[in-house]
XYZ file of C-alpha atoms in Angstrom:
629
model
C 24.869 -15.315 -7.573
C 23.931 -14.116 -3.995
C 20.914 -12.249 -3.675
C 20.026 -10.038 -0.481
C 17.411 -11.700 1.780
C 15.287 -8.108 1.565
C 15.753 -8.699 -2.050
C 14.785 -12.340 -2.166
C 11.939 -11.084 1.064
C 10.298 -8.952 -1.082
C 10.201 -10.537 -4.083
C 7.754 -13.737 -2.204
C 5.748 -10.833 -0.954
C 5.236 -9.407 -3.985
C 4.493 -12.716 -6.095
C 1.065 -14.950 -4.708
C 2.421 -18.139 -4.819
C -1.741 -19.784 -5.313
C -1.197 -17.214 -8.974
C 1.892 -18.835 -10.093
C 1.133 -22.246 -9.580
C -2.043 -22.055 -10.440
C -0.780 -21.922 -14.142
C -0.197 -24.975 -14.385
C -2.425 -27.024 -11.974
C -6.080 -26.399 -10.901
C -6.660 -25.143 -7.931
C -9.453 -25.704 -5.787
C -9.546 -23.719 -2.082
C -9.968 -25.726 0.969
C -10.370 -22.969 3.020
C -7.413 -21.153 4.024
C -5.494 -23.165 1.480
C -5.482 -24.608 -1.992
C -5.558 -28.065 -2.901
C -4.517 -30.098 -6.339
C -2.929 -32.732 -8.154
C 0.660 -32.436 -7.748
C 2.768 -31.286 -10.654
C 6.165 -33.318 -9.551
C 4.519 -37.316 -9.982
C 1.355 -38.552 -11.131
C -1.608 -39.147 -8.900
C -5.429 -39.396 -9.132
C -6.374 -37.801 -6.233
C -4.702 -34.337 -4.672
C -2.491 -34.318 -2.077
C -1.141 -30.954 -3.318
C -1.367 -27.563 -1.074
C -0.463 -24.204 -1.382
C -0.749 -21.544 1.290
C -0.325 -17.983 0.209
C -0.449 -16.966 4.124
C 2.754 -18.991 4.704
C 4.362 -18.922 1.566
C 4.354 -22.602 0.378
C 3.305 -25.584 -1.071
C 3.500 -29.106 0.312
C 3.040 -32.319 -1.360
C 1.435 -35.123 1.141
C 1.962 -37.878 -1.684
C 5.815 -37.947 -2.864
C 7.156 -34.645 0.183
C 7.349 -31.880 -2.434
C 7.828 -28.546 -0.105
C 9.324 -25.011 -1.201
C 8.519 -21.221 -1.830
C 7.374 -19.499 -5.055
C 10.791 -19.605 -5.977
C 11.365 -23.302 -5.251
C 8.313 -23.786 -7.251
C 9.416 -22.255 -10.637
C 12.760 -23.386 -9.979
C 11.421 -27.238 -10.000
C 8.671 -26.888 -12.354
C 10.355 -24.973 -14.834
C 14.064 -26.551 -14.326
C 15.942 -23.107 -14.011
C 18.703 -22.620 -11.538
C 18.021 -20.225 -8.540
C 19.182 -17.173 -10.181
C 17.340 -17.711 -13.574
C 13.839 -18.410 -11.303
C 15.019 -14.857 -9.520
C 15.210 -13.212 -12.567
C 11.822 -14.237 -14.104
C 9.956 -13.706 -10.529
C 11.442 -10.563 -10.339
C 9.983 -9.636 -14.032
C 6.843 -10.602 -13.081
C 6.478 -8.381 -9.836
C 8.471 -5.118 -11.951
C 11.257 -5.558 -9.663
C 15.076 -4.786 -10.462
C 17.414 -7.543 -9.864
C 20.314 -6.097 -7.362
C 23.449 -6.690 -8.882
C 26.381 -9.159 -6.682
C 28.947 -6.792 -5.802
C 31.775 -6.708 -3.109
C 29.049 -4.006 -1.714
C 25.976 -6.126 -1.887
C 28.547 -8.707 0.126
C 29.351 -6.476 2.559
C 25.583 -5.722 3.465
C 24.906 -8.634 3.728
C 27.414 -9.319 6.161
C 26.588 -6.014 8.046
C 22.824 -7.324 8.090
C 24.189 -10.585 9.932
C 26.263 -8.335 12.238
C 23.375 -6.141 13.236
C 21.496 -8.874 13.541
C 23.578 -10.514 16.563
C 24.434 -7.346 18.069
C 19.969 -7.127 18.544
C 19.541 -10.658 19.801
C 22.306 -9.900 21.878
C 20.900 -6.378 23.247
C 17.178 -8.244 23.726
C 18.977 -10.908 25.974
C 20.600 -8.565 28.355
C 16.780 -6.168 28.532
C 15.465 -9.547 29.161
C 17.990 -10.507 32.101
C 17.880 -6.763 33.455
C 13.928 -7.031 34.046
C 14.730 -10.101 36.424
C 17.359 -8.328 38.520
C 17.513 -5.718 40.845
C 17.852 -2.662 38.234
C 14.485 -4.238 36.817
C 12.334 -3.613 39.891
C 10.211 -0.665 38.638
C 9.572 -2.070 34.914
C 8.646 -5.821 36.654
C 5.921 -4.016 39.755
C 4.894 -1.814 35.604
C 4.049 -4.577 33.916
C 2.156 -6.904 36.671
C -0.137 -3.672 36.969
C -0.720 -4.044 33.850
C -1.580 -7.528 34.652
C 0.249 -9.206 32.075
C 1.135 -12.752 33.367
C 5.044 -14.294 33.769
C 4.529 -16.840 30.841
C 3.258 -13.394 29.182
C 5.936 -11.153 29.889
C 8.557 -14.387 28.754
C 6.606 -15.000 25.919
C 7.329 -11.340 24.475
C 10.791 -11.337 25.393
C 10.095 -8.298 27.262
C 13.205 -6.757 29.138
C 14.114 -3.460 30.667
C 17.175 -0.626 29.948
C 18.128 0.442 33.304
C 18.964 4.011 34.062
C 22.290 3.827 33.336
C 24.161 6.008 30.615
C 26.343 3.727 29.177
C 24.769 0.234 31.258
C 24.579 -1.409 27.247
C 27.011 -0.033 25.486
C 29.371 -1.698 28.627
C 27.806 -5.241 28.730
C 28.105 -5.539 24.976
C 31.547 -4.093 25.079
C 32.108 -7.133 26.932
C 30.513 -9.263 25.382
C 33.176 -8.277 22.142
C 30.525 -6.485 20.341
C 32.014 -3.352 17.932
C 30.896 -0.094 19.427
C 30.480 1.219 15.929
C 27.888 -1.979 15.595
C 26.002 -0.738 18.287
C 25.936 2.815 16.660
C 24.901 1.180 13.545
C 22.341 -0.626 14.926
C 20.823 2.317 16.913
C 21.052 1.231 20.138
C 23.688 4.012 20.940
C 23.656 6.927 20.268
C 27.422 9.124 19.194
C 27.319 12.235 20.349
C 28.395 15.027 18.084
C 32.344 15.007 20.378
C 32.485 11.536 19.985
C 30.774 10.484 23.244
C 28.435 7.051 23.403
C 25.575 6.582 25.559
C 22.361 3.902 25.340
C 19.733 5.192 23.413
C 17.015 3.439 25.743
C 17.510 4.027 29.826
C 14.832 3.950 31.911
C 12.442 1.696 29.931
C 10.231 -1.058 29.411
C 11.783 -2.877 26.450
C 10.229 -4.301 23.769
C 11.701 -6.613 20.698
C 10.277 -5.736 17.973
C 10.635 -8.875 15.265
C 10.500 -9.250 11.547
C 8.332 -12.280 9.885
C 10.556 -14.729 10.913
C 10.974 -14.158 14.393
C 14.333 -11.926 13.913
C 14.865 -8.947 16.597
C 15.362 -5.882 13.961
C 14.672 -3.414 16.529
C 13.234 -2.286 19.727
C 10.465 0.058 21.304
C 10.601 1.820 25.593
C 8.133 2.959 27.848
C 9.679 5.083 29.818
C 9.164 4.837 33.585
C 9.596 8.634 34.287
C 6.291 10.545 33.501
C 8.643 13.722 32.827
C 10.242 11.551 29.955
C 9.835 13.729 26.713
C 8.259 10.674 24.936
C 6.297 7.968 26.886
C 7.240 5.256 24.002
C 10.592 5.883 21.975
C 11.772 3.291 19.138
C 14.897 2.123 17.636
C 15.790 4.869 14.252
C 15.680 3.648 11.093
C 18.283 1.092 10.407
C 19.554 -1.286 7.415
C 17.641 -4.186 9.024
C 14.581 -1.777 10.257
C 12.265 0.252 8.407
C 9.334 0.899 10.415
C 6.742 1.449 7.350
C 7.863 -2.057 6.296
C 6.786 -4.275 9.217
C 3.975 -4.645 12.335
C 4.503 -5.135 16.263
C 4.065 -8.966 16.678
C 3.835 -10.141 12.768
C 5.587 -13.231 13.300
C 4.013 -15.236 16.328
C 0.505 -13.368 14.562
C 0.361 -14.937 11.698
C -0.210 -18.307 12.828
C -3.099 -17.886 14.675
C -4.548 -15.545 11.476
C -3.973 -17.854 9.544
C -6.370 -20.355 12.339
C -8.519 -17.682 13.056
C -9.503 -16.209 9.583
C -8.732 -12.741 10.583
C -5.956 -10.456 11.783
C -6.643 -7.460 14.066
C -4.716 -4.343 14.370
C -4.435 -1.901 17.559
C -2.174 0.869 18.090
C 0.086 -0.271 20.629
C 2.345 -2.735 22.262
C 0.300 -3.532 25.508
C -2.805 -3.476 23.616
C -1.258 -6.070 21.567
C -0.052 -8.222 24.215
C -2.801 -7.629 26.610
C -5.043 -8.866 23.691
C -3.034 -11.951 23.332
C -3.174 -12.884 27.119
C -7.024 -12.481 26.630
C -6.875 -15.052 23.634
C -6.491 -12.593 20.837
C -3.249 -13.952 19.576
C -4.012 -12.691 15.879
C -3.286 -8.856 17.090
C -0.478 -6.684 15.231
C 0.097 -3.291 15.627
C 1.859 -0.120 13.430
C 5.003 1.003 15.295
C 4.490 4.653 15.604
C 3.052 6.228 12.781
C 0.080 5.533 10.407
C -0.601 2.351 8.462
C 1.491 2.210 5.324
C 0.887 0.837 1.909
C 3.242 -2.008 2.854
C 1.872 -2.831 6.148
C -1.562 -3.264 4.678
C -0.026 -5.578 1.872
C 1.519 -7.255 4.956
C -2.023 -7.589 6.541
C -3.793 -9.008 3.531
C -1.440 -11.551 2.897
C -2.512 -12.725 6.688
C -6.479 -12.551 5.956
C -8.855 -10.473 3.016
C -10.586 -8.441 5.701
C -8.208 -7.353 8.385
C -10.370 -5.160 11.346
C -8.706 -2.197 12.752
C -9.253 -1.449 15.843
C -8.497 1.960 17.495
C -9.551 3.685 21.220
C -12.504 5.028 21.457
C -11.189 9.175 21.603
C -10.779 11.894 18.683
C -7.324 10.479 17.985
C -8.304 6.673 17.642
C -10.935 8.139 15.113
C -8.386 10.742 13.487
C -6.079 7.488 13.417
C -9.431 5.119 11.507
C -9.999 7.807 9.073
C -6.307 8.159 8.039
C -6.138 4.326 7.605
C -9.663 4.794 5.035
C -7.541 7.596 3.254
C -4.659 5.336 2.752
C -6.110 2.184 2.376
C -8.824 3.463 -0.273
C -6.899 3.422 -3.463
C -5.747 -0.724 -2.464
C -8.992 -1.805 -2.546
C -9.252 -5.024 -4.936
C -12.166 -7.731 -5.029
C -12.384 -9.395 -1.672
C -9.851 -7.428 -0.177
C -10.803 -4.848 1.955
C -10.651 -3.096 6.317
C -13.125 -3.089 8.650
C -13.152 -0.983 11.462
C -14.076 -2.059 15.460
C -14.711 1.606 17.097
C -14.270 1.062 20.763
C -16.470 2.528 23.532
C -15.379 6.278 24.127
C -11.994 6.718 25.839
C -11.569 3.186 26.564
C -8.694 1.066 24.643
C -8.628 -2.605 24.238
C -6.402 -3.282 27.459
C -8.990 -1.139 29.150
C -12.012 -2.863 27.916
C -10.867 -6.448 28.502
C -9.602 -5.542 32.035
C -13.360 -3.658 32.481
C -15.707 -6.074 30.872
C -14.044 -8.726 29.742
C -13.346 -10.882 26.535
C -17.082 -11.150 25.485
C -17.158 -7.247 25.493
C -14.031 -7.214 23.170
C -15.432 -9.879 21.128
C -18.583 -8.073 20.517
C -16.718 -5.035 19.670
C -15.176 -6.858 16.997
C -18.654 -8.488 15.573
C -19.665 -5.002 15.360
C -16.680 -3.674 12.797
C -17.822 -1.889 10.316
C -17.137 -2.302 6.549
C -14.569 0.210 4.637
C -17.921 1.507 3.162
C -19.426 2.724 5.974
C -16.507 4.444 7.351
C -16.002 6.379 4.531
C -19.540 7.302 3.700
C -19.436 8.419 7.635
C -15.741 10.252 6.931
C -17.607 12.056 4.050
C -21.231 12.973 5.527
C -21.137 13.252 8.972
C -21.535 17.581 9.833
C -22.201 17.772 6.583
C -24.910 20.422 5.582
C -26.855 19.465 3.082
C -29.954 21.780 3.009
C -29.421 23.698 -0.437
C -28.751 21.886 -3.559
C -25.219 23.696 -4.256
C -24.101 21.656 -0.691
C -25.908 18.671 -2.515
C -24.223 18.809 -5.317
C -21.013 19.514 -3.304
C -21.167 16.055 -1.166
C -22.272 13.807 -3.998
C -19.229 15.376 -5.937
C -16.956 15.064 -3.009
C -17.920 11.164 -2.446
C -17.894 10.426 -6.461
C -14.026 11.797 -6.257
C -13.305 9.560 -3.365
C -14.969 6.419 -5.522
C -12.628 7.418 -8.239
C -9.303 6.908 -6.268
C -9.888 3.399 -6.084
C -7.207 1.916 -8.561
C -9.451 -1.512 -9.126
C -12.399 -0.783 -11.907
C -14.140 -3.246 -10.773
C -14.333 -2.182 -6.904
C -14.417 1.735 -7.670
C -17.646 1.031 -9.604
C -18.967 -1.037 -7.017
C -18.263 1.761 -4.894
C -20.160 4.011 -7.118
C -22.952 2.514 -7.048
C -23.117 2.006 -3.439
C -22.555 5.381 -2.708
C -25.056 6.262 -5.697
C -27.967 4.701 -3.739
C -27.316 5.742 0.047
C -27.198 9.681 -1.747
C -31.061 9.139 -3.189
C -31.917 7.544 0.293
C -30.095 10.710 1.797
C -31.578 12.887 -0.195
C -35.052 11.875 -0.607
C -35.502 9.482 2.448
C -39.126 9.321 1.768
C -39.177 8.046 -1.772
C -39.633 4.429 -2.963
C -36.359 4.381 -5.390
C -35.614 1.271 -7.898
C -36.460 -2.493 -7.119
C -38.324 -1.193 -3.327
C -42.208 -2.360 -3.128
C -44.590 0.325 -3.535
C -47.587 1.627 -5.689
C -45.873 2.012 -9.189
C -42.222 0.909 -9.297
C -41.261 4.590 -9.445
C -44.330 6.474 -7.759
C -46.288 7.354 -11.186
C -48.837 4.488 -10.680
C -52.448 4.634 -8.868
C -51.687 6.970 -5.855
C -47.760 7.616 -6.383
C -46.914 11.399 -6.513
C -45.749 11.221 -9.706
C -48.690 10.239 -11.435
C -51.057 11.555 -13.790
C -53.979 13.748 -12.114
C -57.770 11.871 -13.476
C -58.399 13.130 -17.006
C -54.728 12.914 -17.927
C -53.232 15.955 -16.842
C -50.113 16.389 -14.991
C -49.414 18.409 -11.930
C -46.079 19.077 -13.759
C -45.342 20.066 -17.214
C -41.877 17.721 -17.025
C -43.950 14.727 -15.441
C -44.475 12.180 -17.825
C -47.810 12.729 -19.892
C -47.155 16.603 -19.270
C -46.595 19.035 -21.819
C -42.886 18.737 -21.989
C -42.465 15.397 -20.769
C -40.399 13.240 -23.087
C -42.521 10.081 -23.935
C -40.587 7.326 -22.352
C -42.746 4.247 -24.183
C -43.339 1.552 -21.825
C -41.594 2.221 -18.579
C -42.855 -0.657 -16.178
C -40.133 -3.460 -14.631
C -38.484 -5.502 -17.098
C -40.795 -8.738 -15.694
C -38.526 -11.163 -13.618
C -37.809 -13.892 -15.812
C -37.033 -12.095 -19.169
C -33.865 -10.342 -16.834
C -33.009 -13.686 -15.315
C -32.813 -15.013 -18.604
C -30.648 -12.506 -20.417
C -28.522 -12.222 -16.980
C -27.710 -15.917 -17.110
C -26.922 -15.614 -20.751
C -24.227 -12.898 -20.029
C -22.252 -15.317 -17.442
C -22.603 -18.487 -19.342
C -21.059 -16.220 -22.032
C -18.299 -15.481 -19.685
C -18.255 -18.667 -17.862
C -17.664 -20.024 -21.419
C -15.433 -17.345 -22.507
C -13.127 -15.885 -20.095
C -11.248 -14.234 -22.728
C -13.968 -11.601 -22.868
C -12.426 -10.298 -19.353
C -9.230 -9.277 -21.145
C -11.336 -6.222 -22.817
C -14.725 -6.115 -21.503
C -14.365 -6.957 -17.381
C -15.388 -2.703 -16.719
C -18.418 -2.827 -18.879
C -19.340 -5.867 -17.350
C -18.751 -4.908 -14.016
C -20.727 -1.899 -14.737
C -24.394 -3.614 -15.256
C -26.381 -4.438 -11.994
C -28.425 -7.155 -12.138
C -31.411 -7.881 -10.558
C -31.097 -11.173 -9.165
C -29.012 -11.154 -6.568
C -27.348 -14.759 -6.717
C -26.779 -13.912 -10.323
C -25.059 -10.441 -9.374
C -22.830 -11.917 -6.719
C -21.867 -14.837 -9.412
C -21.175 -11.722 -11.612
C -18.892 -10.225 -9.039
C -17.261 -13.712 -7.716
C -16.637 -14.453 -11.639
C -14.800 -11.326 -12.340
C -12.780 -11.425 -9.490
C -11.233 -14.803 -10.591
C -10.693 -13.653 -14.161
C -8.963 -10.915 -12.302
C -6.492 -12.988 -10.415
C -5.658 -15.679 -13.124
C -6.090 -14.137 -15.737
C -5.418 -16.934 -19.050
C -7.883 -19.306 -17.335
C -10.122 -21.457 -19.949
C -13.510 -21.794 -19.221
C -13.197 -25.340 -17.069
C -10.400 -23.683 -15.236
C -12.603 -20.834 -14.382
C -15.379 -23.219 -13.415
C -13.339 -24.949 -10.987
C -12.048 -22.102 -9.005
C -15.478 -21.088 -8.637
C -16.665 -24.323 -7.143
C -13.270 -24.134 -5.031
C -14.805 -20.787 -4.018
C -17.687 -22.568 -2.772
C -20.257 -20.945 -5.198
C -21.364 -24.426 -6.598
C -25.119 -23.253 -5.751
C -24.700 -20.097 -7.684
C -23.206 -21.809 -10.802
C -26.135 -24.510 -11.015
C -28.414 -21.879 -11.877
C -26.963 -21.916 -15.160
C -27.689 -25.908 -15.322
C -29.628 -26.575 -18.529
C -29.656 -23.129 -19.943
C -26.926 -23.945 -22.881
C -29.868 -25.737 -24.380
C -32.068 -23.254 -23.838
C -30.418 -19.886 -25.101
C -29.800 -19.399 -28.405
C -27.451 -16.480 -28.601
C -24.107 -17.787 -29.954
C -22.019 -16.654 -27.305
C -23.645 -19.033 -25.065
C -22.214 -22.091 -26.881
C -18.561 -23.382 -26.318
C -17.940 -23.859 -29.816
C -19.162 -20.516 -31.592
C -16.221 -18.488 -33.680
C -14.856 -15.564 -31.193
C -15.614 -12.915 -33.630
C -19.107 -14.000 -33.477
C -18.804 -14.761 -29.534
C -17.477 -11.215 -29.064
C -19.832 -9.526 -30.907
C -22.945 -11.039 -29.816
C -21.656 -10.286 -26.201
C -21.214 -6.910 -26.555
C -24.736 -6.007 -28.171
C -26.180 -8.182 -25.080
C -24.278 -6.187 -22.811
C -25.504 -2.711 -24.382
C -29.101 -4.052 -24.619
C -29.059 -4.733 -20.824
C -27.237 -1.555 -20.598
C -30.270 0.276 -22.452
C -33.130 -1.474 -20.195
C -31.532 -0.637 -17.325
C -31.188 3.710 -18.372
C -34.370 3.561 -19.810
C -35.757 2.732 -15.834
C -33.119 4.926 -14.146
C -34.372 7.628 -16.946
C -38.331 7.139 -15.834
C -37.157 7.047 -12.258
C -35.612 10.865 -13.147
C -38.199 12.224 -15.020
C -40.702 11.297 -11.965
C -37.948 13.144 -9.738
C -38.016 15.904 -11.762
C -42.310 16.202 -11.367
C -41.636 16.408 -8.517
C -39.339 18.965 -8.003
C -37.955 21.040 -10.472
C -34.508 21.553 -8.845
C -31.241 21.989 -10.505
C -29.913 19.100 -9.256
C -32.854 17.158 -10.317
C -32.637 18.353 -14.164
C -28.891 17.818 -13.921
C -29.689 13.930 -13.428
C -31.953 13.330 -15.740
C -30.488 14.992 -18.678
C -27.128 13.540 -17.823
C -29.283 10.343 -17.867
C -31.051 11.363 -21.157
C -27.424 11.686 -22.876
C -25.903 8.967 -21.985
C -29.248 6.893 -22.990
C -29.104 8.461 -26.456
C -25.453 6.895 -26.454
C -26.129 3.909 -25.641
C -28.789 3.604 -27.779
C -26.698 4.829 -30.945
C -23.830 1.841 -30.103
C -26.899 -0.320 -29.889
C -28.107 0.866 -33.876
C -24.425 0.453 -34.911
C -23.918 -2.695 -33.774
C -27.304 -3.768 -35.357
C -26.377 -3.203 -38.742
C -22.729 -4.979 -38.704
């Protein structure tokens, strides 16, 4: 059974190949790649790899080498179409059908494909000859370099109606090929012309090198569009592809990152200067493919746009777009150029160290959209307050991943209290009192034990709060390292409880990063055991975190910290823990409220804390319940 190659394309994109063979042998990274004992002959030590960038593994030890499909089809023993099939289930893709049609695009696909190379050739041979003059004396003010302009495979369309469509004619080429493949254009009485005259060319490939289509600068400055690119075709959909992805990915894949501009001669110029990991969109605004595309080439790709209203309009699309993607580790950053000044401009200007520091300077998906949010934004009555915080909570809320959206949450949470009261000493800052209501804070009680404020605590309505003082440092780092040996020893607990477990904060901040790093994995292998688990964390490189926990089995006596307890009991015991952290850390959020609130008795202020006050008299109801069982 014949499958199409977008088919068969799509379905590697779709399916990590680290996730599927990391079923059945444990991984540990080695940087960019993975590393193992190989599955196909026995061995003590690994000479197994797997790179997710390129899409596949290698065996050093007995020459093992294929793609995700390769892989199930050995390990598994299934015939190409029956690994298809169960790939395809995996990524919720429909299997295409063989038919006579499915034949014949294929065959069309191959056509098309020719007719391009073909077309590229001739630009290539017209920028060399006479017609080429004007696009050659272009491109060396530019300053791009021969070995440049060769290695690009830029060419030039002279201005010729039909100069193309007449070469490829000879060349035995179907006219109606040429139609199809949008390089000329039928006109509505039958006429053919080139689509492109006049123009710098540039091939535009797909991941493997292929020409699927083209882009022009045109040379006239009356031209109605300065860059024009090929239409839509069966071998070309712009959405579905970058400027430069193939010769890119390599040096990504060396360089740990992958930038993105918005043009061809940025890209190239970029190159030239050493920037060989540079891609760009072809014409319209990052896609949800192109950024799956990106990731696949690094975790943190940095966009990069000119430094006018449009390159900014252009960054704060890409946040819109990008926003709801967001899983652990995988993320944007954003390199804001100096003010009317792209990179061609700035490397020609300043030089590579000026581009470089541009790019040390990106900032993190975060930041852009707590600056796409806030920036002009009154905030000088508590209804426009209210209006932002709402407004930034929403935006949180579109990210798909539970885990990241409440990261996001919480991030945003605290730059809104610094925003909003940039002169008070919130949770975990040094200061007298941990939330202003000690000797001197302005929440405190006056001498004689009076309050300035009836709410303040002490005051007349004040709701006693018991003991509200820090929860001293090693009673959290205790029950904190009890919830992730739990975890570590459990990972079955992620299947239901990974949100309410992403949702505690924990004071140490090695032990909060472990948190993180820990649900991340469960996230992306899900089924792992608990040795499993551990060794993808040390292949993370967070052996330092993880010996923390060295020694505390022995010490903790709550049984979901021991390997062998029952899982009803393991569950159980996990969840009060959780809840009982859960409860410390409202009861402090509460006091830091009800000092708020002293201090001013706005709307938005009571809002908080008896929002706060609710959801502590939840929590502390689950906590009674689960008490008695």
């Amino acid at each position: 059974m014949a499958f199409p190659d977008s088919f068969l394309e799509e379905l590697r994109n779709r399916v990590p190949l680290s996730g599927v063979v990391g079923r059945s042998v444990r991984l540990t990274r080695r940087g960019r790649e993975f590393s193992g004992l190989c599955p196909f002959h026995n061995e003590k030590s690994p000479s197994f790899t797997v790179n997710d960038d390129k899409g596949f593994f290698h065996c050093f030890g007995c020459g093992a080498h294929g793609d995700v499909i390769g892989f199930v089809m050995r390990h598994n023993g299934l015939p190409f179409p029956d690994a298809v099939e169960q790939l395809a289930a995996e990524a919720g893709l429909q299997v295409p059908q063989s038919s006579p049609q499915d034949r014949e695009r294929a065959e069309q696909a191959a056509s098309l494909g020719s007719a391009l190379e073909a077309a590229a050739e001739w630009y290539r041979a017209q920028l060399n000859a006479q017609a080429g003059r004007e696009g050659k004396a272009y491109l060396e003010r530019r300053g791009l370099k021969p070995e440049t302009i060769e290695r690009f495979r830029l060419g030039f369309a002279p201005n010729s109606r039909t100069g193309l469509l007449e070469a490829m004619r000879a060349r035995k080429i179907p006219d109606a090929l040429l139609v199809e493949a949008g390089m000329v254009i039928k006109s509505d009485d039958g006429e053919l012309f080139d689509r492109f005259r006049n123009r710098v060319m540039f091939p535009i490939a797909d991941r493997r090198g292929r020409v699927i289509a083209f882009g022009g600068r045109a040379m006239d400055p009356n031209a109605p569009a300065k860059y024009l690119n090929s239409p839509e075709t069966a071998v070309f959909h712009k959405g579905h592809t970058l400027y430069n992805l193939a010769m890119a990915r390599e040096a990504a894949h060396a360089a740990g990152t992958v930038l993105v501009v918005e043009g061809y001669m940025d890209v190239i110029a970029l190159a030239q200067a050493g920037f060989e990991y540079a891609v760009a969109p072809l014409g319209t605004a990052l896609t949800e493919e192109q950024i799956a595309l990106l990731w696949r080439m690094a975790a943190e790709p940095v966009l990069c746009f000119d430094g006018d209203k449009a390159g900014m309009k252009a960054a704060l699309r890409a946040v819109d777009r990008a926003l709801p993607l967001l899983e652990p580790g995988k993320s944007l950053r954003f390199a804001l150029l100096p003010g009317g000044q792209d990179p061609d401009d700035l490397i020609k200007a300043q030089g590579r160290d000026a581009m470089e520091a541009v790019l040390a300077a990106a900032l993190p998906m975060a930041e852009m959209l707590w600056r796409k949010e806030t920036e002009g934004q009154p905030i000088d009555t508590p209804e426009r307050r209210a209006a932002l915080q709402a407004q930034l909570y929403d935006q949180a809320g579109r990210i798909k991943n539970t885990i990241v959206q409440q990261h996001y949450r919480d991030h945003l949470r605290e730059r809104l209290r610094g925003l909003f009261n940039p002169g008070r000493q919130g949770p975990g800052r040094n200061g007298p009192g941990k939330f202003g209501s000690g000797p001197g804070g302005r929440g405190g009680p006056r001498p004689g034990g009076f309050s300035a404020n009836p709410w303040a605590p002490g005051g007349k309505f004040g709701r006693p709060l018991g003991d509200t003082s820090p929860i001293p440092q090693e009673s959290s780092d205790r029950r904190e390292k009890a919830l992730l040996l739990g975890f570590l020893l459990h990972p079955w607990l992620a299947e239901d409880h990974s949100d309410s477990f992403a949702g505690l904060t924990f004071r140490n901040a090695a032990l909060d990063s472990l948190k993180s790093r820990i649900l991340e994995e469960t996230s992306r292998h899900p089924g792992l055991d608990g040795e499993a688990l551990v060794a993808h964390l040390k292949g993370q490189g967070l052996q330092a975190q993880l010996e923390l926990l060295d020694g505390e089995t022995g010490r903790l006596v709550e049984p979901f910290t021991r390997a062998d307890s029952p899982r009803d009991k393991v569950e159980r015991g996990w969840i009060q823990a959780v809840q009982r952290y859960r409860l410390s850390e409202l009861e402090q959020e509460l006091a830091v409220a009800q000092a708020e609130l002293a201090d001013n008795m706005s709307p938005e202020a009571w809002g908080r804390f008896s929002a706060l006050q609710a959801e502590l008299g939840s929590v502390r109801s689950q906590v009674s319940a689960s008490d008695e069982l």
